XYZ file of C-alpha atoms in Angstrom:
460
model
C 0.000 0.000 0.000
C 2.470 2.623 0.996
C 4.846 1.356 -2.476
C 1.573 2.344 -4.114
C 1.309 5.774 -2.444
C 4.664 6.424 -3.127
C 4.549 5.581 -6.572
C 1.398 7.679 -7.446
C 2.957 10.502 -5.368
C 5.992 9.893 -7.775
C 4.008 10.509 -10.619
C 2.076 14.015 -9.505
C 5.447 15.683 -8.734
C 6.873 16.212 -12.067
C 3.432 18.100 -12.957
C 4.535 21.033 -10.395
C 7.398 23.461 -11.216
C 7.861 26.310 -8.586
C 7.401 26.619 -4.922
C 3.647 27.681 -5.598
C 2.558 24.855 -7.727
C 4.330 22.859 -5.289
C 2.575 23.966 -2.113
C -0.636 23.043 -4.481
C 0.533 19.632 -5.305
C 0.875 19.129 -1.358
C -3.447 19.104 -0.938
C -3.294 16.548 -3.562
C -0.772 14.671 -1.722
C -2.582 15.496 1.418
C -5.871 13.799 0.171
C -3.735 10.506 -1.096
C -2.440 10.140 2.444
C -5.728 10.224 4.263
C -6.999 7.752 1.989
C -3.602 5.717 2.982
C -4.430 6.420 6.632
C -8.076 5.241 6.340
C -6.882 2.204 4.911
C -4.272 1.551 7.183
C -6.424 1.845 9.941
C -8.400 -0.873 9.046
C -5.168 -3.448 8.994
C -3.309 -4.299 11.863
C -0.328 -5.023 10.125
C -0.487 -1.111 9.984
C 0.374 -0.593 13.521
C -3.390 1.608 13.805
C -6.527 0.317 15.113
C -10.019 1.927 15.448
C -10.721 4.268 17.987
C -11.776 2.496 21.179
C -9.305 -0.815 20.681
C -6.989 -1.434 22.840
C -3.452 -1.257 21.667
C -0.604 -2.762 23.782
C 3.377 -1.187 23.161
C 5.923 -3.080 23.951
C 9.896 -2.248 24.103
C 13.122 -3.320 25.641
C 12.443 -0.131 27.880
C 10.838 2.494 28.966
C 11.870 6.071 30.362
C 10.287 7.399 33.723
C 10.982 11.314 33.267
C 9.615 12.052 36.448
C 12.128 9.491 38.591
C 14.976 9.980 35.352
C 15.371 6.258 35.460
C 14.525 3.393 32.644
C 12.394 0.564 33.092
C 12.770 -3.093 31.641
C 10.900 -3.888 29.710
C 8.598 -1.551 29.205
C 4.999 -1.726 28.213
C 2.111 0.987 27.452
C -1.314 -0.309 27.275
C -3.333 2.714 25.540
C -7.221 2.705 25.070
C -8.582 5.378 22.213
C -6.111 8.531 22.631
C -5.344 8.101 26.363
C -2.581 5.742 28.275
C -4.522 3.150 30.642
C -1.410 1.794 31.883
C 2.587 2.098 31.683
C 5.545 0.187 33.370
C 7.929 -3.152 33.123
C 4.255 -5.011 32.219
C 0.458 -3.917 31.312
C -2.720 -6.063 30.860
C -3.067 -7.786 27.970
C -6.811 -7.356 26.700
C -8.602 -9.660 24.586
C -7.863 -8.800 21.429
C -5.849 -6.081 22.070
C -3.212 -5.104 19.142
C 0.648 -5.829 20.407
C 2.990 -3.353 18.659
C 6.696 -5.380 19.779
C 9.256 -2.389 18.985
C 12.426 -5.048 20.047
C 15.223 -3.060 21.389
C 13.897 0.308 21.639
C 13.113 2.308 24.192
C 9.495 4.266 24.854
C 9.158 7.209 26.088
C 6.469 10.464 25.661
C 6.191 12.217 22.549
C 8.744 15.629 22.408
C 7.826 18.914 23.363
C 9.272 22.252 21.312
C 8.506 25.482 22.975
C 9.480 27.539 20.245
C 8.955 26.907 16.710
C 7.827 28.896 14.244
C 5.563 26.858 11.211
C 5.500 29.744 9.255
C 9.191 29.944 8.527
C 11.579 27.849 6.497
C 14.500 28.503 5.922
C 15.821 31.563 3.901
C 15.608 35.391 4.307
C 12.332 36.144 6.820
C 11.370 39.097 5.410
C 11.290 38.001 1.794
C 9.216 35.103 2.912
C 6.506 37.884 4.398
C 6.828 39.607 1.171
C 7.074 36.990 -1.564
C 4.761 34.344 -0.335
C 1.227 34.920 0.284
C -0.673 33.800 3.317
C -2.155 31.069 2.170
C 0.744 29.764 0.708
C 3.171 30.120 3.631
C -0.082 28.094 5.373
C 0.592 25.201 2.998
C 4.241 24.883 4.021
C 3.376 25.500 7.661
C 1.112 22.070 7.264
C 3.776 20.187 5.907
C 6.088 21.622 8.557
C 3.941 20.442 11.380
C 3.946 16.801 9.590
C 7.481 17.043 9.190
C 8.198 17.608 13.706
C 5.334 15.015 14.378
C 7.346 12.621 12.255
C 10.309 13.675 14.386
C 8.913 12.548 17.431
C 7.566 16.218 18.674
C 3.924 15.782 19.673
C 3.314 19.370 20.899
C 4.588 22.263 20.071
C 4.516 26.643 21.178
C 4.098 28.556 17.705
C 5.980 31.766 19.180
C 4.364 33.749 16.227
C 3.441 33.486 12.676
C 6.046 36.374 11.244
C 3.398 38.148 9.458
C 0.951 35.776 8.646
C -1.383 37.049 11.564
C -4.048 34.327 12.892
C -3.193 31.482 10.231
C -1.661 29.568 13.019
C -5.151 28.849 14.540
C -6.446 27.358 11.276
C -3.628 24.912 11.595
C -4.234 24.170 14.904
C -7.577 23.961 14.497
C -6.946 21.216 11.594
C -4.577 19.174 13.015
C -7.147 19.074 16.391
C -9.779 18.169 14.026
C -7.956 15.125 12.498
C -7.551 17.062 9.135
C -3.892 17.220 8.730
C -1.071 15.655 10.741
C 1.060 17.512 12.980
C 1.652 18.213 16.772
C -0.704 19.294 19.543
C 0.016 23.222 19.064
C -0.340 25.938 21.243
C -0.086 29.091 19.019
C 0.477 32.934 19.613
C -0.876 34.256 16.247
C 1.197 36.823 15.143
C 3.846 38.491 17.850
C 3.674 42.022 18.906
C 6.645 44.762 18.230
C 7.089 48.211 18.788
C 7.003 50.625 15.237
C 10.866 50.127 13.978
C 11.607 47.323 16.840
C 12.600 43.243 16.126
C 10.708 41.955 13.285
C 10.261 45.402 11.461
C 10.821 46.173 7.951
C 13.530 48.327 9.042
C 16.018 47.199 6.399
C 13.483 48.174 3.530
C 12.753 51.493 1.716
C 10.279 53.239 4.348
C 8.507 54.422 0.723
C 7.229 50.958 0.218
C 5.717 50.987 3.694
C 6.422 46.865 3.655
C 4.477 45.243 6.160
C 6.313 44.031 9.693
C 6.562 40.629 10.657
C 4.945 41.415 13.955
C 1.878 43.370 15.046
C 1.925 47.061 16.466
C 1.920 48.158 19.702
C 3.593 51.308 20.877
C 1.804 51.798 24.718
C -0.275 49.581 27.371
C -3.264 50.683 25.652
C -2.133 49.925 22.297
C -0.890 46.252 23.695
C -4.285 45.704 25.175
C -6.131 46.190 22.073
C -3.402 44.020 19.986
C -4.001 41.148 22.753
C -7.620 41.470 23.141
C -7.333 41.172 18.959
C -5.412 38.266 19.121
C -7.172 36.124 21.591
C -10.186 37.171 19.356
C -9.128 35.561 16.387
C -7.789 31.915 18.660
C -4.601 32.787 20.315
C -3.513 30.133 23.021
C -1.054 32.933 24.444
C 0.765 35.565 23.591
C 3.998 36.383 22.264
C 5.966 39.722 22.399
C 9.420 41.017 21.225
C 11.049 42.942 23.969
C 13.973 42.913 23.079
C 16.431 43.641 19.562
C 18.555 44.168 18.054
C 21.675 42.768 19.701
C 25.179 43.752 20.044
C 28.068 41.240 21.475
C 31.228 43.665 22.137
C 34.314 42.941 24.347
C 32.547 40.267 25.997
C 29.437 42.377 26.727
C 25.998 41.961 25.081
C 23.839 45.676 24.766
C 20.212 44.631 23.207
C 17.609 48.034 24.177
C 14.486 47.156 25.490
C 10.816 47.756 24.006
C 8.816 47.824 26.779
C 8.800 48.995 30.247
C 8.073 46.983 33.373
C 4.453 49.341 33.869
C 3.950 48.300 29.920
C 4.351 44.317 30.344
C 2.031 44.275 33.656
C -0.817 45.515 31.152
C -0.052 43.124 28.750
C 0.433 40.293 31.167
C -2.809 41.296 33.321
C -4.892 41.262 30.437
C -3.725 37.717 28.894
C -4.226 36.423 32.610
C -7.974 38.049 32.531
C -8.801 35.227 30.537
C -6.560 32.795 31.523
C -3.736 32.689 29.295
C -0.008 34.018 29.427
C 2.668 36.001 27.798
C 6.086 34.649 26.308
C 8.782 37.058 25.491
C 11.284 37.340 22.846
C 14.091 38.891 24.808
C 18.137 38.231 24.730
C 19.268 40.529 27.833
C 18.815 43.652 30.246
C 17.218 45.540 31.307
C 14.105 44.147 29.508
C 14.496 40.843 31.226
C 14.570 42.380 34.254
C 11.007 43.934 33.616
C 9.505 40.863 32.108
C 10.403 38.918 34.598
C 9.133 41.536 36.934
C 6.291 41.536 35.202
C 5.524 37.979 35.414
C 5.612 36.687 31.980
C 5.648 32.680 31.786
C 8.906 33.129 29.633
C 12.102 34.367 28.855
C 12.753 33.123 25.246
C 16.575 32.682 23.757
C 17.859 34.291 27.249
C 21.510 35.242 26.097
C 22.631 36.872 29.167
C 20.159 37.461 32.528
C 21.242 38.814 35.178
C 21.769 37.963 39.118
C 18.231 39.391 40.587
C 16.583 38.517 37.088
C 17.938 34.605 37.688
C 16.301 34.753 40.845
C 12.954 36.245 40.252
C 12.492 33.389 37.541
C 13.751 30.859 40.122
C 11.137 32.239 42.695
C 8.455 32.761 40.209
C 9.342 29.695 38.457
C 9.392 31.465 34.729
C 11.533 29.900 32.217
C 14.124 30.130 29.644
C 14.135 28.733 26.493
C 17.811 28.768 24.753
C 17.343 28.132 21.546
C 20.948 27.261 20.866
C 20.253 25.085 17.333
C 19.079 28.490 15.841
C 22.460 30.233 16.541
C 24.678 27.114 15.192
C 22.446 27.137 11.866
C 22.918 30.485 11.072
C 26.832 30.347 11.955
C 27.254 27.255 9.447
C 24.833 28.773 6.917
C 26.570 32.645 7.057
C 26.353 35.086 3.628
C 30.257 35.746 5.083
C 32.659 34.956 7.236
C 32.116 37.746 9.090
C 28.408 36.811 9.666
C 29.272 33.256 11.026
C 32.223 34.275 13.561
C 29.739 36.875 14.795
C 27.133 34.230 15.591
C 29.594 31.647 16.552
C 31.041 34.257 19.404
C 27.436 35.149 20.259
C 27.036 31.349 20.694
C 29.852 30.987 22.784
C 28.856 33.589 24.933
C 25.194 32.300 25.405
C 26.531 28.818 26.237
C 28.993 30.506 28.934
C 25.659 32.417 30.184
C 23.922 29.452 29.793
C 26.118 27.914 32.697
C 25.518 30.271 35.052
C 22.044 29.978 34.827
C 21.813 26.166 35.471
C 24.164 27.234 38.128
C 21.685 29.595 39.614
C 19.020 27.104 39.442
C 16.878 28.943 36.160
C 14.038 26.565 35.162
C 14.922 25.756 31.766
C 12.266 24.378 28.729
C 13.373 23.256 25.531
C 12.751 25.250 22.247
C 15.077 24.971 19.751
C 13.412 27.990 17.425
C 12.973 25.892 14.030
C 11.639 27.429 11.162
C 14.855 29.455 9.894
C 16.272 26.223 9.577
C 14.751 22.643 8.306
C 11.620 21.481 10.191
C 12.146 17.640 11.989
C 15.780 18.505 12.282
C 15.392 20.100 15.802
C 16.376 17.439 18.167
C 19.860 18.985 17.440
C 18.543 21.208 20.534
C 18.799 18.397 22.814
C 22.154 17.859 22.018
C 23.779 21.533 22.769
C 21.590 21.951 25.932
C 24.367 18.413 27.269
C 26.995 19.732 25.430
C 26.852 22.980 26.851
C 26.639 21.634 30.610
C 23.163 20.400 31.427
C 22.937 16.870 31.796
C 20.941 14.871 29.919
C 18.273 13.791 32.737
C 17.643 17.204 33.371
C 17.113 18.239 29.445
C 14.818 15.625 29.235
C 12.648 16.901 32.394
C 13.278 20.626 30.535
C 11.680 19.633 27.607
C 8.695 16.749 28.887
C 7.960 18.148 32.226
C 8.632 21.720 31.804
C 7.160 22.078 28.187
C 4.271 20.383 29.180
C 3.343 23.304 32.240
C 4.946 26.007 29.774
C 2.002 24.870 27.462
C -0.492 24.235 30.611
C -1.123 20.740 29.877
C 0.730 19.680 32.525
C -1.589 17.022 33.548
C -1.822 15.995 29.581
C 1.177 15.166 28.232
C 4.996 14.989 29.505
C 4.789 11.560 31.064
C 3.420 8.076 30.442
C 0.944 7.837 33.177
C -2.634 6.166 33.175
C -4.801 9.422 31.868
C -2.267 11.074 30.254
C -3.074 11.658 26.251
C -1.495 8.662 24.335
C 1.580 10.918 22.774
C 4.260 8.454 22.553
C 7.524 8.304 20.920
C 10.265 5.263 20.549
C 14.086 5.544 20.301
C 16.985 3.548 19.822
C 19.403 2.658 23.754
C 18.916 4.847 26.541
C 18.531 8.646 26.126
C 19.784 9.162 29.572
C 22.978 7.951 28.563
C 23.096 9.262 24.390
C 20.506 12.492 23.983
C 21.678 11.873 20.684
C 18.731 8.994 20.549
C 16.469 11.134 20.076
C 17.313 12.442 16.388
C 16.566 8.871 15.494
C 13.051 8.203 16.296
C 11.660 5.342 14.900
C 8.133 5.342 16.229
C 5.149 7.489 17.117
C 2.107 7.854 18.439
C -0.030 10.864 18.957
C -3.582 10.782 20.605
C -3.719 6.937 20.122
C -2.719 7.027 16.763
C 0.179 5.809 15.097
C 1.709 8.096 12.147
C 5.390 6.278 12.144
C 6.142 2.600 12.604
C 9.731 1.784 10.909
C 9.503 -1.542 11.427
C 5.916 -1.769 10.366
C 6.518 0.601 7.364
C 3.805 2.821 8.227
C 4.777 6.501 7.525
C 2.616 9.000 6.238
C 5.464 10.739 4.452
């Protein structure tokens, strides 16, 4: 069946020339893999079985995040989209489907708390201005298949880069069974300050071309913006205070764009209805009043200083590093020039970085994909051990940390009886080689399988 797919997808491709014919050859595509995934799900040889069945997984191990320990073997017993039971052994119901995944080990699906669908890789501002919304919401679709395929089962969209509310139709579609792709919580498009991060700045001011982020100059302007956004099906929301940044004998200068009085009003109106504010910022003093502020995160965090390390500690905010970002650019640089400057701002962050573990900074993954290839992110994992955290911990950072950071705490993170049926397999013992995890050969989301190696199902 899946030769067959293959084949006919073989034979649509050479009909499509250019980026936008391509991004309409993708709904064709689209359509020939729900019909594969309809049909699979009536085969158990597929690895899927109807909604309701009980399907038993079964590894060499599996990995308690909570206790940072394995288990042998390890066994999930999952019922519809939630777990029923997890450890060394399960029941085995009547005619319950066994899915034996041999050496591996399971563990829950990946959490990302910062992505970006909207971007791929290649100059941001040209993608704002050369692709149309619609378009860019094609290629965020196959994005999203592209980290569920990866083993990331939920994901923070920190902002659409111009594409304003397109995020929640994705959302919306993947939640409705439409498309494939992670459990997202999205921001809609961030908010900026006129000439701040994300503006047009480098462009003719004649052409007036559009920013990549929303505008908000004042609390009353942000409170509009936010009120706007949460309107049109923001999960949170996401602001730039901080840009652009300077690295200079060892120091890092980035201004801030809002003041402490400014974020309360933005972060008291998100928590009016419940919801939270995550902030784009790289240093002080703007860290220092988001913090203060009480924003849920501190996103990239190059340098933060001694009373801003402890406020987070207290208040238990995070930071997200986003270190893969950094080495992407550096190994992808128009110049030399370009990639020693990112490769000393990396260097720096990673010495910052230290001292923040060291103060005892809660820490999430979010590796900041978009500017560079979608699925590839589990690089992130990697730097976070290389540069000093150890791997336990990263692991907690990303399944127990992401999963509050995205307030499904009680959801997803862990393989526990209630817990949404997200689950992932890789290859030894992550504890021991975080590189596992850029090899994922099996997942689950909600009950359903989209990747089976050994089984050959794979929607791609």
């Amino acid at each position: 069946m899946q030769q067959g797919l293959t084949a006919r997808r073989a034979s649509i491709w050479p009909m499509f020339r250019s980026l936008r014919s391509a991004a309409t050859a993708f709904v064709f595509i689209l359509a020939l893999d729900n019909v594969h995934a309809v049909q699979a799900q009536s085969s158990d040889a597929s690895g899927t079985t109807p909604a309701g069945d009980n399907i038993v997984l079964h590894a060499a191990h599996i990995l308690d995040v909570e206790h940072s320990i394995l288990v042998s073997p390890g066994e999930v017993l999952v019922r519809g989209n939630r777990i029923v039971e997890a450890g060394s052994s399960v029941a085995h119901p009547s005619g319950a489907t066994v899915i034996d995944l041999g050496s591996a080990t399971l563990m829950p699906g990946l959490i990302d708390a910062h992505v970006h669908l909207f971007l791929h890789p290649g100059a941001e501002d040209l993608q704002t201005i050369v692709e149309s919304v619609p378009e860019r919401t094609i290629l965020a679709e196959i994005a999203a298949r592209d980290d569920l395929m990866a083993g990331f089962t939920a994901e923070r969209d920190m902002g659409t880069e111009g594409a304003g509310s397109a995020d929640s139709a994705v959302r919306n579609a993947i939640d409705s069974g439409l498309i494939p792709g992670p459990r997202m919580s999205v921001s809609g498009n961030a908010i900026s300050i006129l000439g701040g991060h994300e503006d047009a700045i480098h462009f003719n001011p004649a052409e007036h071309i559009s920013s990549n982020a929303t505008y908000a100059n004042n609390a009353v302007e942000l409170v509009s913006v936010i009120r706007q956004q949460l309107k049109e099906g923001a999960d949170f929301i996401k602001i730039y205070q901080t840009g652009t940044d300077r690295l200079g004998n060892g120091k890092l200068t980035t201004p801030y764009q809002y003041t402490k009085a400014e974020l309360e009003a933005a972060v008291q109106e998100t928590a009016r209805v419940g919801k939270r504010v995550g902030v784009h910022c790289t240093g002080e003093p703007g860290a220092l009043y988001a913090v203060q502020a009480g924003v849920a995160s501190i996103d990239h965090a190059y340098q933060l200083s001694p009373e801003t390390m402890r406020i987070m500690r207290e208040k238990q905010i995070y930071a997200v590093p986003t270190f893969t970002i950094s080495e992407y650019f550096a190994d992808h640089a128009e110049s030399p020039a370009f990639a020693e400057r990112e490769r000393a701002m990396q260097a720096f962050h990673a010495a910052e970085f230290r001292k923040q573990l060291a103060a005892g900074v809660p820490m999430a993954v979010g590796s900041d994909v978009g500017p560079f290839p979608h699925g590839t992110q589990a690089r992130e994992f990697e730097l976070m051990v290389e540069y000093g955290m150890p791997a336990a911990e990263v692991l907690r950072a990303s399944l127990l940390n992401g999963a509050r950071l995205l307030g499904l705490q009680d959801l997803i993170g862990q393989l526990k009886p209630g817990f949404y049926a997200d689950v992932i397999a890789v290859p030894g013992d992550p504890l021991q080689d975080i590189s596992a995890l850029k090899r994922v050969s099996f997942v689950m989301k909600n009950g359903i399988v989209y990747k089976d190696a050994s089984r050959n199902v794979h929607p791609k």
